[in-house]
């Protein structure tokens, strides 16, 4: 039980104010790494660099940019799911439902003559309202029951979209994008740069907003609920309200992702509301590292690279030297993802973030040891020389 987390909820988070920047001090390494990563991703559309196996062409090619754009939307979506799953401890199976409602809602409203931005705004409001309603109902139960309730609602929406009961979803073929209502820069598939930058902005927006949220007082209560909900109740707080807040907030981010994803994939498809997609979100977060936003983002990017590029291996010649059965299995993305998931759970339960943390901690211990030895030599050089001679 991490009692320090609960204790900290009584005072405002010191991270809400960027004090290091206001006082002219050096930015933290995390800010520098984040800014560098954003700058690197931002210049991808002008880099004519080939990345073998991972991408189908140079970074600046439309095919490569669209794959990375999908990865960035998934990264933002995984961040939103990490807020409710990794930080609050709620295993929701209905996150994809909010994402899909925003996708379909944006497209349907555009079909009524509204431009993309108005349609996206209305769809995000609708989807966030649905998230609030779903959370208000499902959070009345806990644990596995909560997961089953969200799963039931998600499955119901998937069936409605698939059967097209109200003649608005297009059935199993989905709805093609209403191009005439999309701004010109975002409608041109040959120039994918603007779509790519839109997806990048969404990923950065989701990360920054989620970071502010988890470092706020409410965010600290979310983490305390994850550690021990009964302890939070004993301190006089009402976990239901805080859990609903986390559920609605993550749904809001997922809804924005749905409206962006509609443009990137050029339409709405019922697979985005499937239970398999909700399970894929769990895989992304667990592989990257539950309870760490940048880990979830890496998990989302990695998931897209594996699912989009592995099938290409079977025709690229990379697997030609292997037996046919082995090559076919290795070309199956979900086999690789499943195997990767099992290995992560068994040997690195904190995900890729945990591996990075372990390596960094080992390097810090090595530096401290070397520094301590150097201090010992400076304080007593004679004794050290005698020890070396001995």
mmCIF file of N, CA, C and O in Angstrom, residues 96-112 116 119-120 122-124 126-127 157-165 167-178 254-263 265-274:
data_model
loop_
_atom_site.group_PDB
_atom_site.id
_atom_site.type_symbol
_atom_site.label_atom_id
_atom_site.label_comp_id
_atom_site.label_asym_id
_atom_site.label_seq_id
_atom_site.Cartn_x
_atom_site.Cartn_y
_atom_site.Cartn_z
ATOM 1 N N UNK A 96 -13.150 1.053 -26.684
ATOM 2 C CA UNK A 96 -13.267 1.152 -28.142
ATOM 3 C C UNK A 96 -14.652 1.633 -28.554
ATOM 4 O O UNK A 96 -14.821 2.198 -29.638
ATOM 5 N N UNK A 97 -15.625 1.416 -27.699
ATOM 6 C CA UNK A 97 -16.997 1.840 -28.012
ATOM 7 C C UNK A 97 -17.064 3.359 -28.180
ATOM 8 O O UNK A 97 -17.643 3.868 -29.149
ATOM 9 N N UNK A 98 -16.460 4.101 -27.271
ATOM 10 C CA UNK A 98 -16.459 5.562 -27.356
ATOM 11 C C UNK A 98 -15.690 6.011 -28.596
ATOM 12 O O UNK A 98 -16.106 6.937 -29.310
ATOM 13 N N UNK A 99 -14.578 5.358 -28.854
ATOM 14 C CA UNK A 99 -13.758 5.659 -30.033
ATOM 15 C C UNK A 99 -14.584 5.488 -31.311
ATOM 16 O O UNK A 99 -14.580 6.361 -32.200
ATOM 17 N N UNK A 100 -15.316 4.374 -31.398
ATOM 18 C CA UNK A 100 -16.096 4.084 -32.606
ATOM 19 C C UNK A 100 -17.269 5.045 -32.759
ATOM 20 O O UNK A 100 -17.590 5.477 -33.876
ATOM 21 N N UNK A 101 -17.927 5.387 -31.655
ATOM 22 C CA UNK A 101 -19.060 6.331 -31.745
ATOM 23 C C UNK A 101 -18.600 7.670 -32.305
ATOM 24 O O UNK A 101 -19.282 8.302 -33.113
ATOM 25 N N UNK A 102 -17.410 8.099 -31.901
ATOM 26 C CA UNK A 102 -16.887 9.362 -32.427
ATOM 27 C C UNK A 102 -16.583 9.252 -33.922
ATOM 28 O O UNK A 102 -16.860 10.188 -34.685
ATOM 29 N N UNK A 103 -16.013 8.120 -34.331
ATOM 30 C CA UNK A 103 -15.720 7.923 -35.759
ATOM 31 C C UNK A 103 -16.999 7.997 -36.585
ATOM 32 O O UNK A 103 -17.111 8.760 -37.549
ATOM 33 N N UNK A 104 -17.975 7.175 -36.209
ATOM 34 C CA UNK A 104 -19.242 7.130 -36.957
ATOM 35 C C UNK A 104 -19.980 8.462 -36.828
ATOM 36 O O UNK A 104 -20.558 8.961 -37.803
ATOM 37 N N UNK A 105 -19.985 9.029 -35.612
ATOM 38 C CA UNK A 105 -20.714 10.272 -35.402
ATOM 39 C C UNK A 105 -20.194 11.401 -36.269
ATOM 40 O O UNK A 105 -20.966 12.150 -36.875
ATOM 41 N N UNK A 106 -18.870 11.514 -36.353
ATOM 42 C CA UNK A 106 -18.283 12.571 -37.177
ATOM 43 C C UNK A 106 -18.682 12.398 -38.639
ATOM 44 O O UNK A 106 -19.079 13.362 -39.315
ATOM 45 N N UNK A 107 -18.623 11.175 -39.128
ATOM 46 C CA UNK A 107 -18.942 10.931 -40.534
ATOM 47 C C UNK A 107 -20.426 11.146 -40.834
ATOM 48 O O UNK A 107 -20.792 11.716 -41.863
ATOM 49 N N UNK A 108 -21.276 10.709 -39.908
ATOM 50 C CA UNK A 108 -22.724 10.857 -40.126
ATOM 51 C C UNK A 108 -23.129 12.339 -40.101
ATOM 52 O O UNK A 108 -23.924 12.794 -40.929
ATOM 53 N N UNK A 109 -22.558 13.099 -39.169
ATOM 54 C CA UNK A 109 -22.879 14.535 -39.115
ATOM 55 C C UNK A 109 -22.357 15.244 -40.356
ATOM 56 O O UNK A 109 -23.024 16.137 -40.907
ATOM 57 N N UNK A 110 -21.182 14.847 -40.854
ATOM 58 C CA UNK A 110 -20.687 15.447 -42.105
ATOM 59 C C UNK A 110 -21.628 15.127 -43.257
ATOM 60 O O UNK A 110 -21.810 15.943 -44.177
ATOM 61 N N UNK A 111 -22.220 13.948 -43.222
ATOM 62 C CA UNK A 111 -23.179 13.581 -44.267
ATOM 63 C C UNK A 111 -24.416 14.455 -44.271
ATOM 64 O O UNK A 111 -25.145 14.517 -45.276
ATOM 65 N N UNK A 112 -24.652 15.168 -43.149
ATOM 66 C CA UNK A 112 -25.798 16.086 -43.072
ATOM 67 C C UNK A 112 -25.435 17.495 -43.534
ATOM 68 O O UNK A 112 -26.231 18.418 -43.399
ATOM 69 N N UNK A 116 -16.070 19.343 -41.379
ATOM 70 C CA UNK A 116 -15.424 18.344 -40.520
ATOM 71 C C UNK A 116 -15.256 18.813 -39.090
ATOM 72 O O UNK A 116 -15.531 18.069 -38.136
ATOM 73 N N UNK A 119 -18.515 18.843 -37.208
ATOM 74 C CA UNK A 119 -18.961 17.453 -37.018
ATOM 75 C C UNK A 119 -18.126 16.756 -35.946
ATOM 76 O O UNK A 119 -18.661 16.021 -35.101
ATOM 77 N N UNK A 120 -16.797 16.985 -35.989
ATOM 78 C CA UNK A 120 -15.926 16.352 -34.993
ATOM 79 C C UNK A 120 -16.250 16.862 -33.591
ATOM 80 O O UNK A 120 -16.292 16.084 -32.619
ATOM 81 N N UNK A 122 -19.143 18.035 -32.451
ATOM 82 C CA UNK A 122 -20.418 17.458 -31.998
ATOM 83 C C UNK A 122 -20.250 15.981 -31.630
ATOM 84 O O UNK A 122 -20.808 15.503 -30.626
ATOM 85 N N UNK A 123 -19.477 15.262 -32.444
ATOM 86 C CA UNK A 123 -19.279 13.826 -32.179
ATOM 87 C C UNK A 123 -18.500 13.603 -30.882
ATOM 88 O O UNK A 123 -18.788 12.667 -30.127
ATOM 89 N N UNK A 124 -17.513 14.464 -30.628
ATOM 90 C CA UNK A 124 -16.739 14.325 -29.382
ATOM 91 C C UNK A 124 -17.631 14.596 -28.174
ATOM 92 O O UNK A 124 -17.563 13.889 -27.156
ATOM 93 N N UNK A 126 -20.895 14.148 -28.062
ATOM 94 C CA UNK A 126 -21.798 12.994 -27.939
ATOM 95 C C UNK A 126 -21.069 11.802 -27.312
ATOM 96 O O UNK A 126 -21.583 11.147 -26.399
ATOM 97 N N UNK A 127 -19.866 11.513 -27.803
ATOM 98 C CA UNK A 127 -19.112 10.354 -27.317
ATOM 99 C C UNK A 127 -18.730 10.518 -25.850
ATOM 100 O O UNK A 127 -18.773 9.557 -25.074
ATOM 101 N N UNK A 157 -23.066 -2.468 -29.152
ATOM 102 C CA UNK A 157 -22.810 -1.460 -30.190
ATOM 103 C C UNK A 157 -22.223 -2.115 -31.436
ATOM 104 O O UNK A 157 -22.613 -1.776 -32.572
ATOM 105 N N UNK A 158 -21.305 -3.056 -31.227
ATOM 106 C CA UNK A 158 -20.685 -3.729 -32.372
ATOM 107 C C UNK A 158 -21.747 -4.437 -33.221
ATOM 108 O O UNK A 158 -21.729 -4.367 -34.460
ATOM 109 N N UNK A 159 -22.688 -5.112 -32.554
ATOM 110 C CA UNK A 159 -23.749 -5.819 -33.287
ATOM 111 C C UNK A 159 -24.656 -4.825 -34.017
ATOM 112 O O UNK A 159 -25.061 -5.043 -35.166
ATOM 113 N N UNK A 160 -24.961 -3.704 -33.362
ATOM 114 C CA UNK A 160 -25.801 -2.688 -34.013
ATOM 115 C C UNK A 160 -25.134 -2.135 -35.269
ATOM 116 O O UNK A 160 -25.779 -1.947 -36.308
ATOM 117 N N UNK A 161 -23.824 -1.878 -35.166
ATOM 118 C CA UNK A 161 -23.104 -1.359 -36.337
ATOM 119 C C UNK A 161 -23.017 -2.401 -37.435
ATOM 120 O O UNK A 161 -23.140 -2.095 -38.620
ATOM 121 N N UNK A 162 -22.802 -3.646 -37.041
ATOM 122 C CA UNK A 162 -22.626 -4.715 -38.022
ATOM 123 C C UNK A 162 -23.920 -5.029 -38.757
ATOM 124 O O UNK A 162 -23.929 -5.265 -39.965
ATOM 125 N N UNK A 163 -25.027 -5.054 -38.021
ATOM 126 C CA UNK A 163 -26.317 -5.385 -38.645
ATOM 127 C C UNK A 163 -26.984 -4.169 -39.279
ATOM 128 O O UNK A 163 -27.940 -4.334 -40.051
ATOM 129 N N UNK A 164 -26.513 -2.975 -38.944
ATOM 130 C CA UNK A 164 -27.058 -1.726 -39.504
ATOM 131 C C UNK A 164 -28.576 -1.657 -39.317
ATOM 132 O O UNK A 164 -29.336 -1.425 -40.268
ATOM 133 N N UNK A 165 -29.002 -1.859 -38.091
ATOM 134 C CA UNK A 165 -30.437 -1.924 -37.789
ATOM 135 C C UNK A 165 -31.158 -0.624 -38.114
ATOM 136 O O UNK A 165 -32.345 -0.625 -38.444
ATOM 137 N N UNK A 167 -30.070 1.602 -40.445
ATOM 138 C CA UNK A 167 -29.700 2.015 -41.805
ATOM 139 C C UNK A 167 -28.847 3.279 -41.829
ATOM 140 O O UNK A 167 -29.023 4.158 -42.674
ATOM 141 N N UNK A 168 -27.896 3.371 -40.901
ATOM 142 C CA UNK A 168 -27.021 4.544 -40.882
ATOM 143 C C UNK A 168 -25.540 4.181 -40.787
ATOM 144 O O UNK A 168 -24.674 5.039 -40.967
ATOM 145 N N UNK A 169 -25.213 2.914 -40.488
ATOM 146 C CA UNK A 169 -23.813 2.558 -40.234
ATOM 147 C C UNK A 169 -23.137 1.859 -41.403
ATOM 148 O O UNK A 169 -21.931 1.655 -41.388
ATOM 149 N N UNK A 170 -23.893 1.452 -42.418
ATOM 150 C CA UNK A 170 -23.281 0.798 -43.569
ATOM 151 C C UNK A 170 -22.978 -0.671 -43.380
ATOM 152 O O UNK A 170 -22.320 -1.282 -44.231
ATOM 153 N N UNK A 171 -23.427 -1.271 -42.281
ATOM 154 C CA UNK A 171 -23.219 -2.708 -42.065
ATOM 155 C C UNK A 171 -21.755 -3.075 -41.942
ATOM 156 O O UNK A 171 -20.940 -2.285 -41.443
ATOM 157 N N UNK A 172 -21.421 -4.292 -42.405
ATOM 158 C CA UNK A 172 -20.031 -4.761 -42.258
ATOM 159 C C UNK A 172 -19.056 -4.023 -43.165
ATOM 160 O O UNK A 172 -17.838 -4.103 -42.979
ATOM 161 N N UNK A 173 -19.552 -3.286 -44.144
ATOM 162 C CA UNK A 173 -18.672 -2.505 -45.017
ATOM 163 C C UNK A 173 -18.333 -1.131 -44.429
ATOM 164 O O UNK A 173 -17.421 -0.453 -44.896
ATOM 165 N N UNK A 174 -19.089 -0.701 -43.433
ATOM 166 C CA UNK A 174 -18.824 0.587 -42.805
ATOM 167 C C UNK A 174 -19.258 1.764 -43.653
ATOM 168 O O UNK A 174 -19.980 1.612 -44.640
ATOM 169 N N UNK A 175 -18.794 2.941 -43.270
ATOM 170 C CA UNK A 175 -19.147 4.177 -43.975
ATOM 171 C C UNK A 175 -17.898 4.803 -44.594
ATOM 172 O O UNK A 175 -16.922 5.068 -43.880
ATOM 173 N N UNK A 176 -17.910 5.056 -45.894
ATOM 174 C CA UNK A 176 -16.779 5.775 -46.488
ATOM 175 C C UNK A 176 -16.773 7.226 -46.060
ATOM 176 O O UNK A 176 -17.818 7.804 -45.731
ATOM 177 N N UNK A 177 -15.600 7.831 -46.053
ATOM 178 C CA UNK A 177 -15.460 9.216 -45.612
ATOM 179 C C UNK A 177 -16.221 10.164 -46.546
ATOM 180 O O UNK A 177 -16.178 10.019 -47.772
ATOM 181 N N UNK A 178 -16.920 11.131 -45.954
ATOM 182 C CA UNK A 178 -17.635 12.156 -46.738
ATOM 183 C C UNK A 178 -16.603 13.224 -47.126
ATOM 184 O O UNK A 178 -16.391 14.212 -46.412
ATOM 185 N N UNK A 254 -10.291 9.572 -26.083
ATOM 186 C CA UNK A 254 -10.557 8.535 -27.099
ATOM 187 C C UNK A 254 -11.486 9.058 -28.188
ATOM 188 O O UNK A 254 -11.337 8.714 -29.372
ATOM 189 N N UNK A 255 -12.441 9.897 -27.808
ATOM 190 C CA UNK A 255 -13.372 10.451 -28.799
ATOM 191 C C UNK A 255 -12.644 11.354 -29.796
ATOM 192 O O UNK A 255 -12.914 11.303 -31.007
ATOM 193 N N UNK A 256 -11.721 12.170 -29.308
ATOM 194 C CA UNK A 256 -10.934 13.008 -30.234
ATOM 195 C C UNK A 256 -10.129 12.117 -31.176
ATOM 196 O O UNK A 256 -10.043 12.371 -32.387
ATOM 197 N N UNK A 257 -9.561 11.042 -30.614
ATOM 198 C CA UNK A 257 -8.812 10.102 -31.455
ATOM 199 C C UNK A 257 -9.683 9.484 -32.534
ATOM 200 O O UNK A 257 -9.237 9.270 -33.666
ATOM 201 N N UNK A 258 -10.945 9.201 -32.212
ATOM 202 C CA UNK A 258 -11.848 8.608 -33.202
ATOM 203 C C UNK A 258 -12.101 9.534 -34.373
ATOM 204 O O UNK A 258 -12.116 9.104 -35.537
ATOM 205 N N UNK A 259 -12.277 10.836 -34.100
ATOM 206 C CA UNK A 259 -12.527 11.782 -35.190
ATOM 207 C C UNK A 259 -11.289 11.960 -36.068
ATOM 208 O O UNK A 259 -11.408 12.178 -37.277
ATOM 209 N N UNK A 260 -10.085 11.859 -35.473
ATOM 210 C CA UNK A 260 -8.849 11.937 -36.275
ATOM 211 C C UNK A 260 -8.642 10.652 -37.072
ATOM 212 O O UNK A 260 -8.263 10.676 -38.250
ATOM 213 N N UNK A 261 -8.921 9.531 -36.431
ATOM 214 C CA UNK A 261 -8.725 8.235 -37.099
ATOM 215 C C UNK A 261 -9.629 8.099 -38.332
ATOM 216 O O UNK A 261 -9.251 7.470 -39.322
ATOM 217 N N UNK A 262 -10.816 8.699 -38.267
ATOM 218 C CA UNK A 262 -11.735 8.677 -39.416
ATOM 219 C C UNK A 262 -11.056 9.244 -40.661
ATOM 220 O O UNK A 262 -11.195 8.705 -41.766
ATOM 221 N N UNK A 263 -10.301 10.321 -40.508
ATOM 222 C CA UNK A 263 -9.617 10.924 -41.654
ATOM 223 C C UNK A 263 -8.441 10.071 -42.115
ATOM 224 O O UNK A 263 -8.200 9.912 -43.315
ATOM 225 N N UNK A 265 -7.875 6.786 -41.875
ATOM 226 C CA UNK A 265 -8.219 5.522 -42.549
ATOM 227 C C UNK A 265 -9.326 5.709 -43.579
ATOM 228 O O UNK A 265 -9.784 4.744 -44.187
ATOM 229 N N UNK A 266 -9.781 6.947 -43.757
ATOM 230 C CA UNK A 266 -10.749 7.281 -44.808
ATOM 231 C C UNK A 266 -12.087 6.577 -44.657
ATOM 232 O O UNK A 266 -12.687 6.105 -45.632
ATOM 233 N N UNK A 267 -12.586 6.461 -43.456
ATOM 234 C CA UNK A 267 -13.908 5.878 -43.264
ATOM 235 C C UNK A 267 -14.070 5.290 -41.880
ATOM 236 O O UNK A 267 -13.123 5.245 -41.093
ATOM 237 N N UNK A 268 -15.304 4.859 -41.573
ATOM 238 C CA UNK A 268 -15.594 4.220 -40.284
ATOM 239 C C UNK A 268 -15.941 2.758 -40.518
ATOM 240 O O UNK A 268 -16.712 2.439 -41.434
ATOM 241 N N UNK A 269 -15.365 1.888 -39.708
ATOM 242 C CA UNK A 269 -15.562 0.456 -39.870
ATOM 243 C C UNK A 269 -15.982 -0.157 -38.541
ATOM 244 O O UNK A 269 -15.470 0.251 -37.492
ATOM 245 N N UNK A 270 -16.912 -1.134 -38.548
ATOM 246 C CA UNK A 270 -17.374 -1.706 -37.273
ATOM 247 C C UNK A 270 -16.286 -2.410 -36.476
ATOM 248 O O UNK A 270 -16.449 -2.596 -35.268
ATOM 249 N N UNK A 271 -15.185 -2.786 -37.105
ATOM 250 C CA UNK A 271 -14.112 -3.457 -36.360
ATOM 251 C C UNK A 271 -13.537 -2.549 -35.273
ATOM 252 O O UNK A 271 -12.972 -3.023 -34.292
ATOM 253 N N UNK A 272 -13.708 -1.229 -35.445
ATOM 254 C CA UNK A 272 -13.190 -0.305 -34.433
ATOM 255 C C UNK A 272 -13.989 -0.374 -33.139
ATOM 256 O O UNK A 272 -13.555 0.166 -32.112
ATOM 257 N N UNK A 273 -15.169 -1.001 -33.167
ATOM 258 C CA UNK A 273 -15.983 -1.136 -31.954
ATOM 259 C C UNK A 273 -15.945 -2.554 -31.394
ATOM 260 O O UNK A 273 -16.639 -2.846 -30.422
ATOM 261 N N UNK A 274 -15.142 -3.406 -31.985
ATOM 262 C CA UNK A 274 -15.160 -4.825 -31.596
ATOM 263 C C UNK A 274 -14.447 -5.040 -30.263
ATOM 264 O O UNK A 274 -13.632 -4.227 -29.814
#
